[in-house]
PDB file of C-alpha atoms in Angstrom:
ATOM      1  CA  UNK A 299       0.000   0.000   0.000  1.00  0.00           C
ATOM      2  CA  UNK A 300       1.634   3.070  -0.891  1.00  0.00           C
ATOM      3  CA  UNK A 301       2.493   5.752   1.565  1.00  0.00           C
ATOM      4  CA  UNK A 302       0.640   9.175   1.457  1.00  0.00           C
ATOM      5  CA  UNK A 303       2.893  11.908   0.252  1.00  0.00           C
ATOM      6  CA  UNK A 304       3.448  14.624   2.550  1.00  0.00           C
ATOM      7  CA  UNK A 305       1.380  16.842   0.478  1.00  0.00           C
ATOM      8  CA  UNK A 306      -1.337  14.870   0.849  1.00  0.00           C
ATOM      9  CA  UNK A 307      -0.910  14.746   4.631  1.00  0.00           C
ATOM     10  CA  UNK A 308      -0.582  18.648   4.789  1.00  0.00           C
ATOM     11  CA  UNK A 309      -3.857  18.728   2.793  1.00  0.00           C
ATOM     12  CA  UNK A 310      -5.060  16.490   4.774  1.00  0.00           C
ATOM     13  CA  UNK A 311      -4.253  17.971   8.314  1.00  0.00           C
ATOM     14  CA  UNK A 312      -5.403  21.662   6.944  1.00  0.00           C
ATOM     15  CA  UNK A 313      -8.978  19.926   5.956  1.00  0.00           C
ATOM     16  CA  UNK A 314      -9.117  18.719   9.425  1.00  0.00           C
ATOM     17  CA  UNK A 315      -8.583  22.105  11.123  1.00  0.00           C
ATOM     18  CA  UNK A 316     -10.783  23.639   9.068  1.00  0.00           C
ATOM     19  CA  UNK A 317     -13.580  21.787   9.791  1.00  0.00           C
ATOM     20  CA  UNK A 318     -12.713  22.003  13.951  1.00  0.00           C
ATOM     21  CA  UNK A 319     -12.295  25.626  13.606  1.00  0.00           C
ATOM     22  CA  UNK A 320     -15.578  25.461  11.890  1.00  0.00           C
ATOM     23  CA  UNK A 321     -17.122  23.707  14.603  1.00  0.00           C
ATOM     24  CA  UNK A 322     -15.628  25.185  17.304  1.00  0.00           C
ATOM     25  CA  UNK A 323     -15.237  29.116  16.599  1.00  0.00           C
ATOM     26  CA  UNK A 324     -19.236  29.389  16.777  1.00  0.00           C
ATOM     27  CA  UNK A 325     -19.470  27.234  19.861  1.00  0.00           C
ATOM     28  CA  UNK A 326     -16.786  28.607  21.655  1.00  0.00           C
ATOM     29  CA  UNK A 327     -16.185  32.263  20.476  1.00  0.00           C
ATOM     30  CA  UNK A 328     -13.343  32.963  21.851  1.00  0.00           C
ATOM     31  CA  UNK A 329     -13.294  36.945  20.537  1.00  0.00           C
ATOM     32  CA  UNK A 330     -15.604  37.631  23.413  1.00  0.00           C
ATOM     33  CA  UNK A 331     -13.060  37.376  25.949  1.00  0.00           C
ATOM     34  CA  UNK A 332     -12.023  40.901  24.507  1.00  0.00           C
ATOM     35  CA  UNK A 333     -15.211  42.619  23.827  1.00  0.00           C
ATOM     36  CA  UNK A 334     -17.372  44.315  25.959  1.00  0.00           C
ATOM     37  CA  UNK A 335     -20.932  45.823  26.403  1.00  0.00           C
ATOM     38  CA  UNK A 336     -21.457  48.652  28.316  1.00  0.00           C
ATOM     39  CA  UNK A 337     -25.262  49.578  29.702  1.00  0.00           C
ATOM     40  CA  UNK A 338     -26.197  51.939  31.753  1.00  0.00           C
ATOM     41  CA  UNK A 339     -29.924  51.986  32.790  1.00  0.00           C
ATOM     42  CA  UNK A 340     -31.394  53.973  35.265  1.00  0.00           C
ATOM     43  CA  UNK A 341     -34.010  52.459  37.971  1.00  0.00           C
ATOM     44  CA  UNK A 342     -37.287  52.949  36.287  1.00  0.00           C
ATOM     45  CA  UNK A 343     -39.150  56.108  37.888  1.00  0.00           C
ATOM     46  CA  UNK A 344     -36.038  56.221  40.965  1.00  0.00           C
ATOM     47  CA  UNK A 345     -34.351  59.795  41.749  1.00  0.00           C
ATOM     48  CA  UNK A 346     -31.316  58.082  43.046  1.00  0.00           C
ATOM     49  CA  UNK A 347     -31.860  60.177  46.834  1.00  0.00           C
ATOM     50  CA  UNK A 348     -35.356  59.107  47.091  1.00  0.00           C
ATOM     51  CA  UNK A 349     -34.172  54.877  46.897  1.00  0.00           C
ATOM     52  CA  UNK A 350     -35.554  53.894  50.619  1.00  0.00           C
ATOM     53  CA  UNK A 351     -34.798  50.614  52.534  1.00  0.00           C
ATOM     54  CA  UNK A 352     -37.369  48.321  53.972  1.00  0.00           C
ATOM     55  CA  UNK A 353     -36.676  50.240  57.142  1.00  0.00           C
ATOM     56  CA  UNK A 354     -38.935  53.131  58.197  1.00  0.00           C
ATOM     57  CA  UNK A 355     -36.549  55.741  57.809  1.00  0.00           C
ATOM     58  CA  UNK A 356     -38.473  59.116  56.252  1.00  0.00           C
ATOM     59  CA  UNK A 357     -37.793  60.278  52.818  1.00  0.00           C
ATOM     60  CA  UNK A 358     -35.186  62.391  51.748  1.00  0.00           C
ATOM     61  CA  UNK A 359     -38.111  64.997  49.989  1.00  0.00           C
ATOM     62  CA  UNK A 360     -41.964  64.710  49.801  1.00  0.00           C
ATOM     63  CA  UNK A 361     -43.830  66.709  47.922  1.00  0.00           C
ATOM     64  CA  UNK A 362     -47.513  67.149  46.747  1.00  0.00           C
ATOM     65  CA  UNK A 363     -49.264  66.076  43.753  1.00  0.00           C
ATOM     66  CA  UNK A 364     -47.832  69.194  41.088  1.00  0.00           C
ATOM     67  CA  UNK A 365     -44.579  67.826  41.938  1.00  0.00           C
ATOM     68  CA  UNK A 366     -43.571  70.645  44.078  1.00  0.00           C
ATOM     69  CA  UNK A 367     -41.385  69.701  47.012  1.00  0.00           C
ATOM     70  CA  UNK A 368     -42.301  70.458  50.184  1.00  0.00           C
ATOM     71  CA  UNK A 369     -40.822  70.310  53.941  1.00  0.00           C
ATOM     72  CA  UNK A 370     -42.813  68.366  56.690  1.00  0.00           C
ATOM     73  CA  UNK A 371     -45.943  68.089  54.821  1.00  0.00           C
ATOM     74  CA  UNK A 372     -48.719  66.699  56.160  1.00  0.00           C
ATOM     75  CA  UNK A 373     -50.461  63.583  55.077  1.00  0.00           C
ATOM     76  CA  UNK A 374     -54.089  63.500  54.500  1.00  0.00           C
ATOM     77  CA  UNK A 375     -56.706  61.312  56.010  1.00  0.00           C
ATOM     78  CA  UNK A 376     -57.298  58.475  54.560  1.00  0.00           C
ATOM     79  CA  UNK A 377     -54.961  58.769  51.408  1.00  0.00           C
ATOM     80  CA  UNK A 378     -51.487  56.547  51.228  1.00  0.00           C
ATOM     81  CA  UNK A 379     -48.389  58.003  50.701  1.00  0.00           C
ATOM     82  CA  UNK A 380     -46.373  56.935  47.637  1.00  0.00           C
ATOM     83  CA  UNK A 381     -43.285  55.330  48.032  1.00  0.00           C
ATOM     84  CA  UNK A 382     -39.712  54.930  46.072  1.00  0.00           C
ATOM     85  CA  UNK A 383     -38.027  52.585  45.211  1.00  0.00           C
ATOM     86  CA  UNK A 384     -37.533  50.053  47.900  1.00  0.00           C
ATOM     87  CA  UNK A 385     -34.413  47.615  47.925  1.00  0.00           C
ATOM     88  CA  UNK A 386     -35.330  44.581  49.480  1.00  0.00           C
ATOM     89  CA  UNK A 387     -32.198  42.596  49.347  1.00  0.00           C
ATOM     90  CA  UNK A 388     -29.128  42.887  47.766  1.00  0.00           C
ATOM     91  CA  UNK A 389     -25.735  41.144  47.770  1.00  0.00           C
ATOM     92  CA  UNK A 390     -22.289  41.445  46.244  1.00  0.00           C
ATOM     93  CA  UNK A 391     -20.958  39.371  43.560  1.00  0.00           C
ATOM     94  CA  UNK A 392     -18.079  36.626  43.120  1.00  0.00           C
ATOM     95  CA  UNK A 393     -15.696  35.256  40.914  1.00  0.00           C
ATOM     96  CA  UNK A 394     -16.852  32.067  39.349  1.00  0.00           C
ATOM     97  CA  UNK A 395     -15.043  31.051  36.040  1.00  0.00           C
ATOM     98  CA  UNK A 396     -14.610  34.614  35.338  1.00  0.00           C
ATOM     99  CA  UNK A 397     -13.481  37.609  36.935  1.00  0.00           C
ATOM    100  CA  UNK A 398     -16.957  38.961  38.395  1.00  0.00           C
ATOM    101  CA  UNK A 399     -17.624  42.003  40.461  1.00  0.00           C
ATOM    102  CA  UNK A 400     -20.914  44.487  41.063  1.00  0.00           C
ATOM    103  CA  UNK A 401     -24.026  43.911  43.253  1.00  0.00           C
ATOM    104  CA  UNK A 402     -27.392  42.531  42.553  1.00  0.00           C
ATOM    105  CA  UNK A 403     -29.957  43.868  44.186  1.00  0.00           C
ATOM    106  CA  UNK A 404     -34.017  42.921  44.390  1.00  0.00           C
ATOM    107  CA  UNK A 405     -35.814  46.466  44.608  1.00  0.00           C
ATOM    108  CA  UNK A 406     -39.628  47.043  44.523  1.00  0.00           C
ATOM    109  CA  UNK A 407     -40.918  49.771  42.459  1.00  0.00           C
ATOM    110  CA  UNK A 408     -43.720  52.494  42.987  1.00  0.00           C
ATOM    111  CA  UNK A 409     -45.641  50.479  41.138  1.00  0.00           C
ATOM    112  CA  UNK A 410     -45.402  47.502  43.109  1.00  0.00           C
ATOM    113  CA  UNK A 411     -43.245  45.646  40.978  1.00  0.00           C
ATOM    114  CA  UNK A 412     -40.206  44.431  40.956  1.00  0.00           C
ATOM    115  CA  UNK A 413     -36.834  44.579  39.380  1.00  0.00           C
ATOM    116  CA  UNK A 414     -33.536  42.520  40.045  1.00  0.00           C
ATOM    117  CA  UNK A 415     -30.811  45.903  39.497  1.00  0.00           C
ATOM    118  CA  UNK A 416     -27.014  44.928  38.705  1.00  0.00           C
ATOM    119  CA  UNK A 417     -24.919  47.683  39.767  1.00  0.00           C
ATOM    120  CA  UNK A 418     -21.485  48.555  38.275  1.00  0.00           C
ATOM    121  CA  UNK A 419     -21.526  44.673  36.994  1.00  0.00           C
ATOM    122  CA  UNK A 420     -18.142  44.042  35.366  1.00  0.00           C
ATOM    123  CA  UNK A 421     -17.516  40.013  34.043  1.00  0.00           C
ATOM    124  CA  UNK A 422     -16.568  38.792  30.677  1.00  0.00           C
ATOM    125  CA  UNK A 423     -18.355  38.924  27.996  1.00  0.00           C
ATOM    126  CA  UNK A 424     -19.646  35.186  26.303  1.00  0.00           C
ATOM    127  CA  UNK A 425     -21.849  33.256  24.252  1.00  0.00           C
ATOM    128  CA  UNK A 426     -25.748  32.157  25.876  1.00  0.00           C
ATOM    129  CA  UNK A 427     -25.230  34.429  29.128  1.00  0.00           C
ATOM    130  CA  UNK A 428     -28.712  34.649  31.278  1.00  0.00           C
ATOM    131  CA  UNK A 429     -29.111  36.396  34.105  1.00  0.00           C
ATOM    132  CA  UNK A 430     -31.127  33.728  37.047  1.00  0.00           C
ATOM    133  CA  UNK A 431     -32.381  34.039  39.988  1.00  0.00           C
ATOM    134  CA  UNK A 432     -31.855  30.635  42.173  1.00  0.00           C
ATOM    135  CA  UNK A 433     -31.976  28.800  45.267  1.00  0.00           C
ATOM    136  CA  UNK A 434     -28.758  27.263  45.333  1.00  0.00           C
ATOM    137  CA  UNK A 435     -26.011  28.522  47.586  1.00  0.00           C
ATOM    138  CA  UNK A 436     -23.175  30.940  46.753  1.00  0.00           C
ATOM    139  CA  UNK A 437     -19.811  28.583  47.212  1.00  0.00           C
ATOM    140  CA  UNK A 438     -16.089  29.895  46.561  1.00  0.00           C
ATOM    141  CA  UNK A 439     -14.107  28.940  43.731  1.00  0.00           C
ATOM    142  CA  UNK A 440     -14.990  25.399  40.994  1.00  0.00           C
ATOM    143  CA  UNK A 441     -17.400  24.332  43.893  1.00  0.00           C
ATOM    144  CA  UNK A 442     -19.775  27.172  43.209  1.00  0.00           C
ATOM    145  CA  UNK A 443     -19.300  27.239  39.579  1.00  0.00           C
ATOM    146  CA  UNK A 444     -22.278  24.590  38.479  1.00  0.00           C
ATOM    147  CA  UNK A 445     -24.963  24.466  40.900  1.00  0.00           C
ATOM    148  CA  UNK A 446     -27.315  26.631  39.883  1.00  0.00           C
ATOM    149  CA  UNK A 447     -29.298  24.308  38.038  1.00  0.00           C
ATOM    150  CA  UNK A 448     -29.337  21.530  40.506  1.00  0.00           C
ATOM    151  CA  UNK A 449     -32.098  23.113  42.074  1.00  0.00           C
ATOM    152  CA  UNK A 450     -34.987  25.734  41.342  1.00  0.00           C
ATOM    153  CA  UNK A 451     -34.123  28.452  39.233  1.00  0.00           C
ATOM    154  CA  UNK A 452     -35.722  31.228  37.444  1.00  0.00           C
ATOM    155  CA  UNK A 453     -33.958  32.886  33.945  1.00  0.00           C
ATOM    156  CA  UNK A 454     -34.682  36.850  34.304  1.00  0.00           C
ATOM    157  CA  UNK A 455     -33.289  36.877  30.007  1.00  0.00           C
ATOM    158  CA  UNK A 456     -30.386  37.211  28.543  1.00  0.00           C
ATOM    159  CA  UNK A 457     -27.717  39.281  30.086  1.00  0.00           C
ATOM    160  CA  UNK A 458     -27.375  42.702  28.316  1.00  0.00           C
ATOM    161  CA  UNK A 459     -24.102  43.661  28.852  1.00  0.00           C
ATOM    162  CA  UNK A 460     -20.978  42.340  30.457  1.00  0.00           C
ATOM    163  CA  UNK A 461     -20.626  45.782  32.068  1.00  0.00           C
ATOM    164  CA  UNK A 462     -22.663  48.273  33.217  1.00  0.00           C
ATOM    165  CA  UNK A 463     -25.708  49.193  35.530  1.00  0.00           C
ATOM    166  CA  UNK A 464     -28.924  47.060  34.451  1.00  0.00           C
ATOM    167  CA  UNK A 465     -32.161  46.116  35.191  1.00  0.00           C
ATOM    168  CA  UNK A 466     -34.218  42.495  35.176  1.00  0.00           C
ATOM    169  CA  UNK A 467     -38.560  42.687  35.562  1.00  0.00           C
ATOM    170  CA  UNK A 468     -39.175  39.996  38.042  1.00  0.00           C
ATOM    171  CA  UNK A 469     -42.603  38.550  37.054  1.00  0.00           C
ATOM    172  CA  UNK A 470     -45.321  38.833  39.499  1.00  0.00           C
ATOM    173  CA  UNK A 471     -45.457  35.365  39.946  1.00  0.00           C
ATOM    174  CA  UNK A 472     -42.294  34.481  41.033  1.00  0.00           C
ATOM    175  CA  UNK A 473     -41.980  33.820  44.906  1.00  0.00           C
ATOM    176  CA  UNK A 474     -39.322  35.914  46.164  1.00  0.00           C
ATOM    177  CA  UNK A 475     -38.776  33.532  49.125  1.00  0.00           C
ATOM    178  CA  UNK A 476     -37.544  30.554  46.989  1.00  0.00           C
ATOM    179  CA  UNK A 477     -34.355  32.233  45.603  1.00  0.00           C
ATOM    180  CA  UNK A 478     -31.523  33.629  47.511  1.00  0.00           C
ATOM    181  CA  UNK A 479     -28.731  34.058  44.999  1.00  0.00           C
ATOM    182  CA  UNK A 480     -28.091  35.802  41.161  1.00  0.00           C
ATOM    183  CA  UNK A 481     -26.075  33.837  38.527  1.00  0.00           C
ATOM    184  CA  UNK A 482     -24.311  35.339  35.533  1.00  0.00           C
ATOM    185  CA  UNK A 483     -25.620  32.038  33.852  1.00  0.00           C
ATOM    186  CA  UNK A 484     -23.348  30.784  30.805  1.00  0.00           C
ATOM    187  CA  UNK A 485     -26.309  27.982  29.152  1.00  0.00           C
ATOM    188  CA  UNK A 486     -23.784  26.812  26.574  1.00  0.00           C
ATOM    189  CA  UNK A 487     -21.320  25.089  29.100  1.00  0.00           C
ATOM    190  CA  UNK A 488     -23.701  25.186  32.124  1.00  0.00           C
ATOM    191  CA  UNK A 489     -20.980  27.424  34.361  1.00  0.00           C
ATOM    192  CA  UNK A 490     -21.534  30.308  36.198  1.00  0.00           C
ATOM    193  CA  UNK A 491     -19.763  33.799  35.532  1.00  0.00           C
ATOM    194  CA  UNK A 492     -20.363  34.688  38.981  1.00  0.00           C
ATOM    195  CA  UNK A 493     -22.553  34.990  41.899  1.00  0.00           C
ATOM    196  CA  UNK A 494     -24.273  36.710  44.512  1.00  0.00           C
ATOM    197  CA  UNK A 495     -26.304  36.022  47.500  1.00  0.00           C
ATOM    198  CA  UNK A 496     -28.975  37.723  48.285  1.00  0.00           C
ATOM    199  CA  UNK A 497     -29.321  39.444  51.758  1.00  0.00           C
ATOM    200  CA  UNK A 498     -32.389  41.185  53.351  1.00  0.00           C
ATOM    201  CA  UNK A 499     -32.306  44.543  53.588  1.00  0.00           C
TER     202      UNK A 499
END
Protein backbone atom coordinates (compact mmCIF):
# COMPACT_ATOMS: atom_id res chain seq x y z
CA UNK A 1 0.00 0.00 0.00
CA UNK A 2 1.63 3.07 -0.89
CA UNK A 3 2.49 5.75 1.57
CA UNK A 4 0.64 9.18 1.46
CA UNK A 5 2.89 11.91 0.25
CA UNK A 6 3.45 14.62 2.55
CA UNK A 7 1.38 16.84 0.48
CA UNK A 8 -1.34 14.87 0.85
CA UNK A 9 -0.91 14.75 4.63
CA UNK A 10 -0.58 18.65 4.79
CA UNK A 11 -3.86 18.73 2.79
CA UNK A 12 -5.06 16.49 4.77
CA UNK A 13 -4.25 17.97 8.31
CA UNK A 14 -5.40 21.66 6.94
CA UNK A 15 -8.98 19.93 5.96
CA UNK A 16 -9.12 18.72 9.43
CA UNK A 17 -8.58 22.10 11.12
CA UNK A 18 -10.78 23.64 9.07
CA UNK A 19 -13.58 21.79 9.79
CA UNK A 20 -12.71 22.00 13.95
CA UNK A 21 -12.30 25.63 13.61
CA UNK A 22 -15.58 25.46 11.89
CA UNK A 23 -17.12 23.71 14.60
CA UNK A 24 -15.63 25.19 17.30
CA UNK A 25 -15.24 29.12 16.60
CA UNK A 26 -19.24 29.39 16.78
CA UNK A 27 -19.47 27.23 19.86
CA UNK A 28 -16.79 28.61 21.66
CA UNK A 29 -16.18 32.26 20.48
CA UNK A 30 -13.34 32.96 21.85
CA UNK A 31 -13.29 36.95 20.54
CA UNK A 32 -15.60 37.63 23.41
CA UNK A 33 -13.06 37.38 25.95
CA UNK A 34 -12.02 40.90 24.51
CA UNK A 35 -15.21 42.62 23.83
CA UNK A 36 -17.37 44.32 25.96
CA UNK A 37 -20.93 45.82 26.40
CA UNK A 38 -21.46 48.65 28.32
CA UNK A 39 -25.26 49.58 29.70
CA UNK A 40 -26.20 51.94 31.75
CA UNK A 41 -29.92 51.99 32.79
CA UNK A 42 -31.39 53.97 35.27
CA UNK A 43 -34.01 52.46 37.97
CA UNK A 44 -37.29 52.95 36.29
CA UNK A 45 -39.15 56.11 37.89
CA UNK A 46 -36.04 56.22 40.97
CA UNK A 47 -34.35 59.79 41.75
CA UNK A 48 -31.32 58.08 43.05
CA UNK A 49 -31.86 60.18 46.83
CA UNK A 50 -35.36 59.11 47.09
CA UNK A 51 -34.17 54.88 46.90
CA UNK A 52 -35.55 53.89 50.62
CA UNK A 53 -34.80 50.61 52.53
CA UNK A 54 -37.37 48.32 53.97
CA UNK A 55 -36.68 50.24 57.14
CA UNK A 56 -38.94 53.13 58.20
CA UNK A 57 -36.55 55.74 57.81
CA UNK A 58 -38.47 59.12 56.25
CA UNK A 59 -37.79 60.28 52.82
CA UNK A 60 -35.19 62.39 51.75
CA UNK A 61 -38.11 65.00 49.99
CA UNK A 62 -41.96 64.71 49.80
CA UNK A 63 -43.83 66.71 47.92
CA UNK A 64 -47.51 67.15 46.75
CA UNK A 65 -49.26 66.08 43.75
CA UNK A 66 -47.83 69.19 41.09
CA UNK A 67 -44.58 67.83 41.94
CA UNK A 68 -43.57 70.65 44.08
CA UNK A 69 -41.38 69.70 47.01
CA UNK A 70 -42.30 70.46 50.18
CA UNK A 71 -40.82 70.31 53.94
CA UNK A 72 -42.81 68.37 56.69
CA UNK A 73 -45.94 68.09 54.82
CA UNK A 74 -48.72 66.70 56.16
CA UNK A 75 -50.46 63.58 55.08
CA UNK A 76 -54.09 63.50 54.50
CA UNK A 77 -56.71 61.31 56.01
CA UNK A 78 -57.30 58.47 54.56
CA UNK A 79 -54.96 58.77 51.41
CA UNK A 80 -51.49 56.55 51.23
CA UNK A 81 -48.39 58.00 50.70
CA UNK A 82 -46.37 56.94 47.64
CA UNK A 83 -43.29 55.33 48.03
CA UNK A 84 -39.71 54.93 46.07
CA UNK A 85 -38.03 52.59 45.21
CA UNK A 86 -37.53 50.05 47.90
CA UNK A 87 -34.41 47.61 47.92
CA UNK A 88 -35.33 44.58 49.48
CA UNK A 89 -32.20 42.60 49.35
CA UNK A 90 -29.13 42.89 47.77
CA UNK A 91 -25.74 41.14 47.77
CA UNK A 92 -22.29 41.45 46.24
CA UNK A 93 -20.96 39.37 43.56
CA UNK A 94 -18.08 36.63 43.12
CA UNK A 95 -15.70 35.26 40.91
CA UNK A 96 -16.85 32.07 39.35
CA UNK A 97 -15.04 31.05 36.04
CA UNK A 98 -14.61 34.61 35.34
CA UNK A 99 -13.48 37.61 36.94
CA UNK A 100 -16.96 38.96 38.40
CA UNK A 101 -17.62 42.00 40.46
CA UNK A 102 -20.91 44.49 41.06
CA UNK A 103 -24.03 43.91 43.25
CA UNK A 104 -27.39 42.53 42.55
CA UNK A 105 -29.96 43.87 44.19
CA UNK A 106 -34.02 42.92 44.39
CA UNK A 107 -35.81 46.47 44.61
CA UNK A 108 -39.63 47.04 44.52
CA UNK A 109 -40.92 49.77 42.46
CA UNK A 110 -43.72 52.49 42.99
CA UNK A 111 -45.64 50.48 41.14
CA UNK A 112 -45.40 47.50 43.11
CA UNK A 113 -43.24 45.65 40.98
CA UNK A 114 -40.21 44.43 40.96
CA UNK A 115 -36.83 44.58 39.38
CA UNK A 116 -33.54 42.52 40.04
CA UNK A 117 -30.81 45.90 39.50
CA UNK A 118 -27.01 44.93 38.71
CA UNK A 119 -24.92 47.68 39.77
CA UNK A 120 -21.48 48.55 38.28
CA UNK A 121 -21.53 44.67 36.99
CA UNK A 122 -18.14 44.04 35.37
CA UNK A 123 -17.52 40.01 34.04
CA UNK A 124 -16.57 38.79 30.68
CA UNK A 125 -18.35 38.92 28.00
CA UNK A 126 -19.65 35.19 26.30
CA UNK A 127 -21.85 33.26 24.25
CA UNK A 128 -25.75 32.16 25.88
CA UNK A 129 -25.23 34.43 29.13
CA UNK A 130 -28.71 34.65 31.28
CA UNK A 131 -29.11 36.40 34.10
CA UNK A 132 -31.13 33.73 37.05
CA UNK A 133 -32.38 34.04 39.99
CA UNK A 134 -31.85 30.64 42.17
CA UNK A 135 -31.98 28.80 45.27
CA UNK A 136 -28.76 27.26 45.33
CA UNK A 137 -26.01 28.52 47.59
CA UNK A 138 -23.17 30.94 46.75
CA UNK A 139 -19.81 28.58 47.21
CA UNK A 140 -16.09 29.89 46.56
CA UNK A 141 -14.11 28.94 43.73
CA UNK A 142 -14.99 25.40 40.99
CA UNK A 143 -17.40 24.33 43.89
CA UNK A 144 -19.78 27.17 43.21
CA UNK A 145 -19.30 27.24 39.58
CA UNK A 146 -22.28 24.59 38.48
CA UNK A 147 -24.96 24.47 40.90
CA UNK A 148 -27.32 26.63 39.88
CA UNK A 149 -29.30 24.31 38.04
CA UNK A 150 -29.34 21.53 40.51
CA UNK A 151 -32.10 23.11 42.07
CA UNK A 152 -34.99 25.73 41.34
CA UNK A 153 -34.12 28.45 39.23
CA UNK A 154 -35.72 31.23 37.44
CA UNK A 155 -33.96 32.89 33.95
CA UNK A 156 -34.68 36.85 34.30
CA UNK A 157 -33.29 36.88 30.01
CA UNK A 158 -30.39 37.21 28.54
CA UNK A 159 -27.72 39.28 30.09
CA UNK A 160 -27.38 42.70 28.32
CA UNK A 161 -24.10 43.66 28.85
CA UNK A 162 -20.98 42.34 30.46
CA UNK A 163 -20.63 45.78 32.07
CA UNK A 164 -22.66 48.27 33.22
CA UNK A 165 -25.71 49.19 35.53
CA UNK A 166 -28.92 47.06 34.45
CA UNK A 167 -32.16 46.12 35.19
CA UNK A 168 -34.22 42.49 35.18
CA UNK A 169 -38.56 42.69 35.56
CA UNK A 170 -39.18 40.00 38.04
CA UNK A 171 -42.60 38.55 37.05
CA UNK A 172 -45.32 38.83 39.50
CA UNK A 173 -45.46 35.36 39.95
CA UNK A 174 -42.29 34.48 41.03
CA UNK A 175 -41.98 33.82 44.91
CA UNK A 176 -39.32 35.91 46.16
CA UNK A 177 -38.78 33.53 49.12
CA UNK A 178 -37.54 30.55 46.99
CA UNK A 179 -34.36 32.23 45.60
CA UNK A 180 -31.52 33.63 47.51
CA UNK A 181 -28.73 34.06 45.00
CA UNK A 182 -28.09 35.80 41.16
CA UNK A 183 -26.08 33.84 38.53
CA UNK A 184 -24.31 35.34 35.53
CA UNK A 185 -25.62 32.04 33.85
CA UNK A 186 -23.35 30.78 30.80
CA UNK A 187 -26.31 27.98 29.15
CA UNK A 188 -23.78 26.81 26.57
CA UNK A 189 -21.32 25.09 29.10
CA UNK A 190 -23.70 25.19 32.12
CA UNK A 191 -20.98 27.42 34.36
CA UNK A 192 -21.53 30.31 36.20
CA UNK A 193 -19.76 33.80 35.53
CA UNK A 194 -20.36 34.69 38.98
CA UNK A 195 -22.55 34.99 41.90
CA UNK A 196 -24.27 36.71 44.51
CA UNK A 197 -26.30 36.02 47.50
CA UNK A 198 -28.98 37.72 48.28
CA UNK A 199 -29.32 39.44 51.76
CA UNK A 200 -32.39 41.19 53.35
CA UNK A 201 -32.31 44.54 53.59
Amino acid sequence: MPTPSRRAVAVTVVAVAAVVAAVALPLFQPWRLFTDTVVDEALPGADPISMTTSSAAPPTISGDRSGTPSSGATQAPGKSQSRGPERLSTGRFITHEHDTQGTASIVRLADGSRVLRLEGLDTSDGPDLEVWLSDAPVLEGKAGWHVFDDGRYRSLGQLKGNRGNQNYPIPASVELADFTSVSIWCNRFNVSFGAAKLLQV
